[in-house]
Tab-separated table of C-alpha atoms in Angstrom:
chain	number	residue	atom	x	y	z
P	1	MET	CA	-15.757	38.331	59.413
P	2	PRO	CA	-15.660	34.777	60.670
P	3	GLY	CA	-12.650	33.322	59.658
P	4	PRO	CA	-14.197	30.497	57.147
P	5	VAL	CA	-15.924	33.325	55.206
P	6	ALA	CA	-12.679	35.408	54.970
P	7	LEU	CA	-10.929	32.546	53.155
P	8	SER	CA	-14.137	31.933	51.268
P	9	LEU	CA	-13.754	36.050	50.123
P	10	ARG	CA	-10.199	35.536	49.692
P	11	ALA	CA	-10.860	32.452	47.159
P	12	LEU	CA	-13.122	35.002	45.136
P	13	GLY	CA	-10.512	37.189	44.569
P	14	ALA	CA	-11.416	40.794	43.256
P	15	ALA	CA	-15.239	39.847	43.591
P	16	GLY	CA	-15.144	39.037	47.290
P	17	GLU	CA	-13.085	42.343	47.976
P	18	ARG	CA	-15.749	44.196	46.376
P	19	TRP	CA	-18.409	42.698	48.008
P	20	LEU	CA	-16.859	43.130	51.419
P	21	ALA	CA	-16.210	46.599	50.863
P	22	GLU	CA	-20.416	47.333	49.915
P	23	LEU	CA	-21.451	44.856	52.903
P	24	PRO	CA	-21.914	47.694	55.381
P	25	GLY	CA	-23.887	49.887	52.767
P	26	LEU	CA	-25.860	46.921	51.708
P	27	LEU	CA	-26.770	46.222	55.693
P	28	ALA	CA	-27.982	49.712	56.127
P	29	GLY	CA	-30.257	49.320	53.267
P	30	LEU	CA	-31.849	46.510	54.786
P	31	GLU	CA	-32.220	47.740	58.166
P	32	ALA	CA	-34.188	50.704	56.273
P	33	ASP	CA	-36.353	48.554	54.362
P	34	TRP	CA	-36.959	45.728	56.602
P	35	SER	CA	-37.343	47.831	59.726
P	36	ILE	CA	-34.742	46.052	61.716
P	37	THR	CA	-31.607	46.864	63.720
P	38	VAL	CA	-28.679	44.608	62.724
P	39	GLY	CA	-26.242	43.728	65.629
P	40	ALA	CA	-23.192	41.590	66.189
P	41	GLY	CA	-22.071	38.927	63.528
P	42	LEU	CA	-22.561	35.289	63.878
P	43	ASP	CA	-20.360	32.276	62.776
P	44	GLY	CA	-22.678	31.292	59.559
P	45	GLY	CA	-20.060	28.750	58.016
P	46	SER	CA	-18.522	29.855	55.102
P	47	ALA	CA	-20.698	30.561	52.275
P	48	SER	CA	-22.508	33.913	53.767
P	49	TYR	CA	-22.508	36.622	56.514
P	50	VAL	CA	-24.890	36.181	59.570
P	51	ALA	CA	-25.926	38.630	62.082
P	52	GLU	CA	-28.115	38.979	64.931
P	53	ALA	CA	-30.809	41.712	64.549
P	54	VAL	CA	-34.353	42.546	65.985
P	55	THR	CA	-37.170	43.860	64.587
P	56	HIS	CA	-38.916	47.328	65.055
P	57	ASP	CA	-41.148	45.589	67.814
P	58	GLY	CA	-37.850	43.824	69.471
P	59	THR	CA	-38.341	40.505	68.101
P	60	PRO	CA	-34.813	38.891	68.013
P	61	VAL	CA	-34.312	37.679	64.364
P	62	VAL	CA	-31.164	36.708	62.038
P	63	VAL	CA	-29.953	38.409	58.836
P	64	LYS	CA	-28.190	36.436	56.266
P	65	VAL	CA	-26.377	38.105	53.136
P	66	SER	CA	-24.572	35.168	51.261
P	67	LEU	CA	-21.608	35.873	49.363
P	68	PRO	CA	-21.417	36.572	45.456
P	69	PRO	CA	-21.347	34.060	43.159
P	70	GLY	CA	-18.094	32.406	41.658
P	71	MET	CA	-17.707	28.961	44.013
P	72	ALA	CA	-19.235	26.252	42.405
P	73	GLU	CA	-19.245	24.122	45.553
P	74	PHE	CA	-21.459	26.542	47.173
P	75	ALA	CA	-25.140	26.157	46.781
P	76	PRO	CA	-26.499	29.206	44.661
P	77	PHE	CA	-28.664	31.139	46.959
P	78	GLU	CA	-31.735	31.086	44.528
P	79	ARG	CA	-31.926	27.509	45.190
P	80	GLN	CA	-31.157	27.693	48.944
P	81	LEU	CA	-33.971	30.341	48.935
P	82	ALA	CA	-36.309	27.950	47.089
P	83	ALA	CA	-35.818	25.214	49.289
P	84	LEU	CA	-36.555	27.181	52.309
P	85	ARG	CA	-39.927	28.758	50.730
P	86	LEU	CA	-41.113	25.209	49.860
P	87	ALA	CA	-40.550	23.943	53.133
P	88	GLY	CA	-42.354	26.403	54.664
P	89	GLY	CA	-40.609	26.060	58.380
P	90	ASP	CA	-40.299	22.966	60.311
P	91	PRO	CA	-37.379	20.902	60.118
P	92	TYR	CA	-35.960	24.053	58.162
P	93	VAL	CA	-35.656	27.477	59.737
P	94	ALA	CA	-38.523	29.781	59.208
P	95	LEU	CA	-38.215	32.621	56.196
P	96	LEU	CA	-39.539	35.839	56.966
P	97	ARG	CA	-38.362	38.003	54.509
P	98	HIS	CA	-35.926	37.660	51.464
P	99	ASP	CA	-34.485	40.027	48.890
P	100	GLU	CA	-33.216	38.342	45.945
P	101	PRO	CA	-31.134	40.977	44.013
P	102	ARG	CA	-29.329	41.474	47.316
P	103	ARG	CA	-29.050	37.836	47.904
P	104	ALA	CA	-30.576	38.494	51.424
P	105	VAL	CA	-32.948	36.814	53.908
P	106	LEU	CA	-34.301	37.271	57.033
P	107	LEU	CA	-35.006	34.484	59.119
P	108	GLU	CA	-36.330	33.462	62.603
P	109	ARG	CA	-33.970	33.521	65.424
P	110	LEU	CA	-32.917	29.804	66.826
P	111	GLY	CA	-31.231	28.484	69.742
P	112	ARG	CA	-28.104	26.746	70.195
P	113	PRO	CA	-26.178	24.678	67.562
P	114	MET	CA	-26.372	21.148	68.490
P	115	ALA	CA	-22.613	21.079	68.474
P	116	SER	CA	-22.492	23.209	71.756
P	117	LEU	CA	-24.335	20.616	73.891
P	118	GLY	CA	-21.670	18.256	74.639
P	119	TRP	CA	-23.707	15.170	73.317
P	120	PRO	CA	-21.978	12.036	72.381
P	121	ALA	CA	-21.179	11.906	68.489
P	122	ALA	CA	-23.650	8.792	68.314
P	123	ARG	CA	-26.429	10.703	70.136
P	124	GLN	CA	-25.819	13.583	67.615
P	125	LEU	CA	-25.849	11.523	64.718
P	126	ASP	CA	-29.254	9.885	65.773
P	127	ALA	CA	-30.804	13.207	66.022
P	128	LEU	CA	-29.231	14.868	62.868
P	129	ALA	CA	-30.875	11.615	60.969
P	130	ARG	CA	-34.342	12.234	62.628
P	131	THR	CA	-34.274	15.966	61.979
P	132	ALA	CA	-33.558	15.490	58.323
P	133	ALA	CA	-36.123	12.800	58.061
P	134	ARG	CA	-38.840	15.300	59.172
P	135	GLY	CA	-37.850	17.507	55.666
P	136	TRP	CA	-38.216	14.696	53.135
P	137	ARG	CA	-40.984	15.231	51.027
P	138	ARG	CA	-41.974	15.015	47.013
P	139	VAL	CA	-41.150	18.329	44.950
P	140	PRO	CA	-42.246	19.225	41.848
P	141	ASP	CA	-39.681	18.106	39.196
P	142	ASP	CA	-39.529	21.897	37.724
P	143	GLY	CA	-35.579	22.582	37.611
P	144	ARG	CA	-35.292	24.799	40.562
P	145	PHE	CA	-33.126	21.963	42.694
P	146	THR	CA	-29.932	19.960	41.794
P	147	GLY	CA	-31.179	16.544	41.066
P	148	TRP	CA	-30.205	12.978	42.264
P	149	VAL	CA	-28.353	12.155	38.898
P	150	GLU	CA	-26.778	15.784	38.505
P	151	ALA	CA	-25.333	15.602	41.819
P	152	ALA	CA	-23.845	11.955	41.671
P	153	ARG	CA	-22.159	13.097	38.287
P	154	TRP	CA	-21.094	16.322	39.776
P	155	HIS	CA	-19.342	14.346	42.449
P	156	ALA	CA	-17.950	11.964	39.956
P	157	GLY	CA	-16.473	14.951	37.997
P	158	PHE	CA	-15.371	17.087	40.901
P	159	ALA	CA	-13.304	14.416	42.761
P	160	PRO	CA	-10.648	13.386	39.838
P	161	SER	CA	-10.301	16.952	38.896
P	162	ALA	CA	-9.572	18.611	42.221
P	163	TRP	CA	-7.439	15.901	42.914
P	164	GLU	CA	-5.060	16.699	40.446
P	165	GLU	CA	-5.582	20.362	40.672
P	166	LEU	CA	-4.335	19.788	44.352
P	167	SER	CA	-1.392	17.597	43.334
P	168	ARG	CA	-2.853	14.504	44.227
P	169	PRO	CA	-3.340	14.922	48.107
P	170	CYS	CA	-4.609	11.440	49.003
P	171	PRO	CA	-4.191	7.941	47.116
P	172	GLU	CA	-5.581	7.135	43.893
P	173	ALA	CA	-7.654	4.395	45.336
P	174	VAL	CA	-9.567	6.896	46.931
P	175	ILE	CA	-10.531	9.184	44.332
P	176	ASP	CA	-11.424	6.017	41.876
P	177	LEU	CA	-13.502	4.549	44.838
P	178	ALA	CA	-15.206	8.174	45.176
P	179	VAL	CA	-16.239	7.754	41.233
P	180	ARG	CA	-17.372	4.275	41.472
P	181	CYS	CA	-19.873	5.242	44.519
P	182	ALA	CA	-21.079	8.045	42.366
P	183	ALA	CA	-21.700	6.151	39.557
P	184	ALA	CA	-23.446	3.232	41.865
P	185	ARG	CA	-25.766	5.890	42.980
P	186	GLU	CA	-26.529	7.214	39.801
P	187	ALA	CA	-27.473	3.984	38.710
P	188	ALA	CA	-29.908	3.469	41.384
P	189	PHE	CA	-31.564	6.644	40.277
P	190	ASP	CA	-35.336	6.110	40.923
P	191	PRO	CA	-37.557	8.969	40.653
P	192	GLY	CA	-40.412	7.699	42.616
P	193	ARG	CA	-38.045	7.705	45.701
P	194	ALA	CA	-36.798	11.008	45.216
P	195	VAL	CA	-37.381	13.832	47.875
P	196	LEU	CA	-36.110	17.395	49.032
P	197	VAL	CA	-33.119	16.660	51.085
P	198	HIS	CA	-31.096	19.242	52.583
P	199	ALA	CA	-27.622	18.167	51.407
P	200	ASP	CA	-25.721	19.864	54.107
P	201	VAL	CA	-26.793	18.761	57.668
P	202	HIS	CA	-24.437	18.870	60.200
P	203	ASN	CA	-24.401	19.729	64.095
P	204	LEU	CA	-23.807	23.483	63.571
P	205	ASN	CA	-26.474	24.031	60.633
P	206	ALA	CA	-29.013	22.095	63.562
P	207	LEU	CA	-29.843	24.645	65.981
P	208	ARG	CA	-32.372	24.220	69.090
P	209	ALA	CA	-36.076	25.252	68.572
P	210	PRO	CA	-38.746	25.771	70.800
P	211	GLY	CA	-39.796	22.353	72.771
P	212	THR	CA	-37.228	19.929	72.611
P	213	GLY	CA	-36.283	19.677	68.619
P	214	PHE	CA	-33.853	20.961	66.373
P	215	ARG	CA	-34.547	22.943	63.040
P	216	LEU	CA	-31.731	22.988	59.912
P	217	VAL	CA	-30.537	26.246	58.675
P	218	ASP	CA	-28.804	26.779	55.191
P	219	PRO	CA	-30.422	24.025	52.915
P	220	GLU	CA	-28.741	23.007	49.490
P	221	GLY	CA	-31.837	22.371	47.861
P	222	HIS	CA	-31.376	18.720	46.077
P	223	VAL	CA	-33.855	16.661	45.250
P	224	SER	CA	-32.403	13.321	45.667
P	225	GLU	CA	-32.711	9.944	47.867
P	226	PRO	CA	-32.988	9.856	51.585
P	227	ALA	CA	-29.654	8.331	51.685
P	228	HIS	CA	-27.926	11.313	50.643
P	229	ASP	CA	-28.974	13.163	53.337
P	230	LEU	CA	-27.941	10.306	55.722
P	231	GLY	CA	-24.513	9.926	54.052
P	232	VAL	CA	-23.699	13.860	54.359
P	233	ILE	CA	-24.442	13.375	58.222
P	234	GLN	CA	-21.911	10.363	58.356
P	235	ALA	CA	-19.333	12.182	56.089
P	236	ARG	CA	-19.405	15.714	57.888
P	237	GLY	CA	-22.093	15.644	60.448
P	238	VAL	CA	-20.255	15.753	63.663
P	239	GLN	CA	-16.623	16.687	63.470
P	240	GLY	CA	-15.960	14.754	66.843
P	241	TRP	CA	-16.897	11.610	64.921
P	242	ILE	CA	-14.522	11.816	62.089
P	243	ASP	CA	-12.050	13.004	64.557
P	244	GLU	CA	-12.474	9.647	66.511
P	245	LEU	CA	-12.367	7.839	63.658
P	246	ALA	CA	-9.021	9.547	62.196
P	247	THR	CA	-7.403	7.750	65.404
P	248	ARG	CA	-8.365	4.104	64.686
P	249	ASP	CA	-7.062	1.551	62.391
P	250	PRO	CA	-8.613	0.964	59.398
P	251	ARG	CA	-10.284	-2.289	59.865
P	252	HIS	CA	-12.050	-0.288	63.180
P	253	VAL	CA	-13.040	2.551	60.890
P	254	ARG	CA	-14.679	0.076	58.462
P	255	GLU	CA	-16.527	-1.678	61.059
P	256	LEU	CA	-17.586	1.657	62.955
P	257	VAL	CA	-18.856	3.219	59.469
P	258	ALA	CA	-20.419	0.571	58.037
P	259	ARG	CA	-22.152	-0.070	61.888
P	260	SER	CA	-23.276	3.610	62.060
P	261	CYS	CA	-24.654	3.394	58.056
P	262	ARG	CA	-26.780	0.412	59.231
P	263	ARG	CA	-27.959	2.322	61.997
P	264	ALA	CA	-29.087	5.290	60.021
P	265	GLY	CA	-30.951	2.835	57.981
P	266	ARG	CA	-32.965	1.419	60.729
P	267	LEU	CA	-33.818	4.707	61.943
P	268	THR	CA	-35.017	6.205	58.450
P	269	GLY	CA	-35.946	3.193	56.653
P	270	ALA	CA	-32.800	4.067	54.028
P	271	ASP	CA	-30.766	1.773	52.456
P	272	PRO	CA	-27.697	1.290	54.196
P	273	GLU	CA	-25.092	0.665	51.384
P	274	ALA	CA	-26.669	3.719	49.839
P	275	VAL	CA	-25.807	5.917	52.807
P	276	TRP	CA	-22.419	4.375	52.987
P	277	GLN	CA	-21.563	5.400	49.345
P	278	TRP	CA	-23.119	9.066	49.541
P	279	ALA	CA	-20.864	9.222	52.791
P	280	PHE	CA	-17.654	8.406	51.223
P	281	VAL	CA	-18.326	10.369	48.146
P	282	GLU	CA	-19.189	13.573	50.188
P	283	MET	CA	-16.031	13.038	52.532
P	284	VAL	CA	-14.241	12.828	49.465
P	285	SER	CA	-15.602	15.823	47.989
P	286	THR	CA	-15.747	17.931	51.349
P	287	GLY	CA	-11.885	16.969	51.811
P	288	LEU	CA	-10.877	18.191	48.405
P	289	PHE	CA	-13.062	21.290	48.436
P	290	LEU	CA	-11.502	22.534	52.124
P	291	LEU	CA	-8.219	22.323	50.848
P	292	ARG	CA	-9.054	24.481	48.256
P	293	LEU	CA	-10.120	27.127	50.941
P	294	ARG	CA	-6.735	26.065	52.944
P	295	ARG	CA	-8.858	24.596	55.864
P	296	HIS	CA	-6.089	21.994	55.767
P	297	THR	CA	-6.456	20.405	59.403
P	298	GLU	CA	-9.953	19.411	58.372
P	299	ALA	CA	-9.658	18.574	55.059
P	300	ARG	CA	-6.321	16.324	55.455
P	301	THR	CA	-8.630	14.457	58.579
P	302	LEU	CA	-11.335	13.882	56.063
P	303	LEU	CA	-8.967	12.536	53.396
P	304	ALA	CA	-7.243	10.134	56.021
P	305	VAL	CA	-10.607	8.611	57.232
P	306	ALA	CA	-11.466	8.117	53.386
P	307	GLY	CA	-8.145	6.478	52.887
P	308	LYS	CA	-8.849	3.972	55.661
P	309	LEU	CA	-12.468	3.537	54.383
P	310	ALA	CA	-11.090	2.905	50.882
P	311	GLY	CA	-9.218	-0.498	51.558
P	312	ALA	CA	-11.188	-3.860	50.459
P	313	GLN	CA	-14.793	-2.070	49.688
P	314	VAL	CA	-16.376	-3.436	46.999
P	315	VAL	CA	-19.101	-1.372	45.240
P	316	ARG	CA	-22.272	-2.823	43.833
P	317	ARG	CA	-24.324	-0.871	41.291
P	318	GLY	CA	-27.872	-0.191	41.412
């Protein structure tokens, strides 16, 4: 079991232990029902078990089984499934089969993740932004997805509560700014600009597709502004970018992030200030969430960068 998944199972307690014990039987049932042979496990984030598989005719595919409910920070399986079904493929991974009661999906097999290609951080950030933008589309407001306002309010509530729960692991100014940024994005709500966004675009979720492009796996299924996706990319899209920022002085960090947000805006037409605000919110919430999972190195790097960004930042609402 990959390390991040094992940490999530530990956090789920008895429910995680039960799920792990039942996983072999669940996979055997999927093999019989879907006429597949399941192979080796793959690295697939922290919210699901992912494995290679082949169909009865030898077509390579991927089977993914989501962890049981119990962690509010993970997107519900039903919402992820709805996003994949609505997208219908490019730029998302193609959905071949699904089983809601067993929280399982069968997906097309894609190529290597962007993270493995050795590209400079700036090139990865650009490619992630362009890939995410291909998926932005209007969707019916039928309650299947987390909304723009709901997402902003969730972050505004999660950051201070998790900060207290985790014994205040970063300066209070960081939390205050995250709450103000979330409030600014809520105040800017415009239903005319709300689209389906992936909400977890990073270089391990972007896999090579036939041709020269990428497809995205593991959508969280939000209906928000395009700047939300771009903010996620700035916050956690490329770990090497965050690691680099952590080594710089605060003034340089603020300059680099502002410049990167402006470039994302030029590539996609999004408001750079909105990108910055979502980036900061996502950086803080992700850092606190990773601390909960005891992924201390990644968490403290994110919170350190957020601390450098928090200096002398003015937030404009609307």
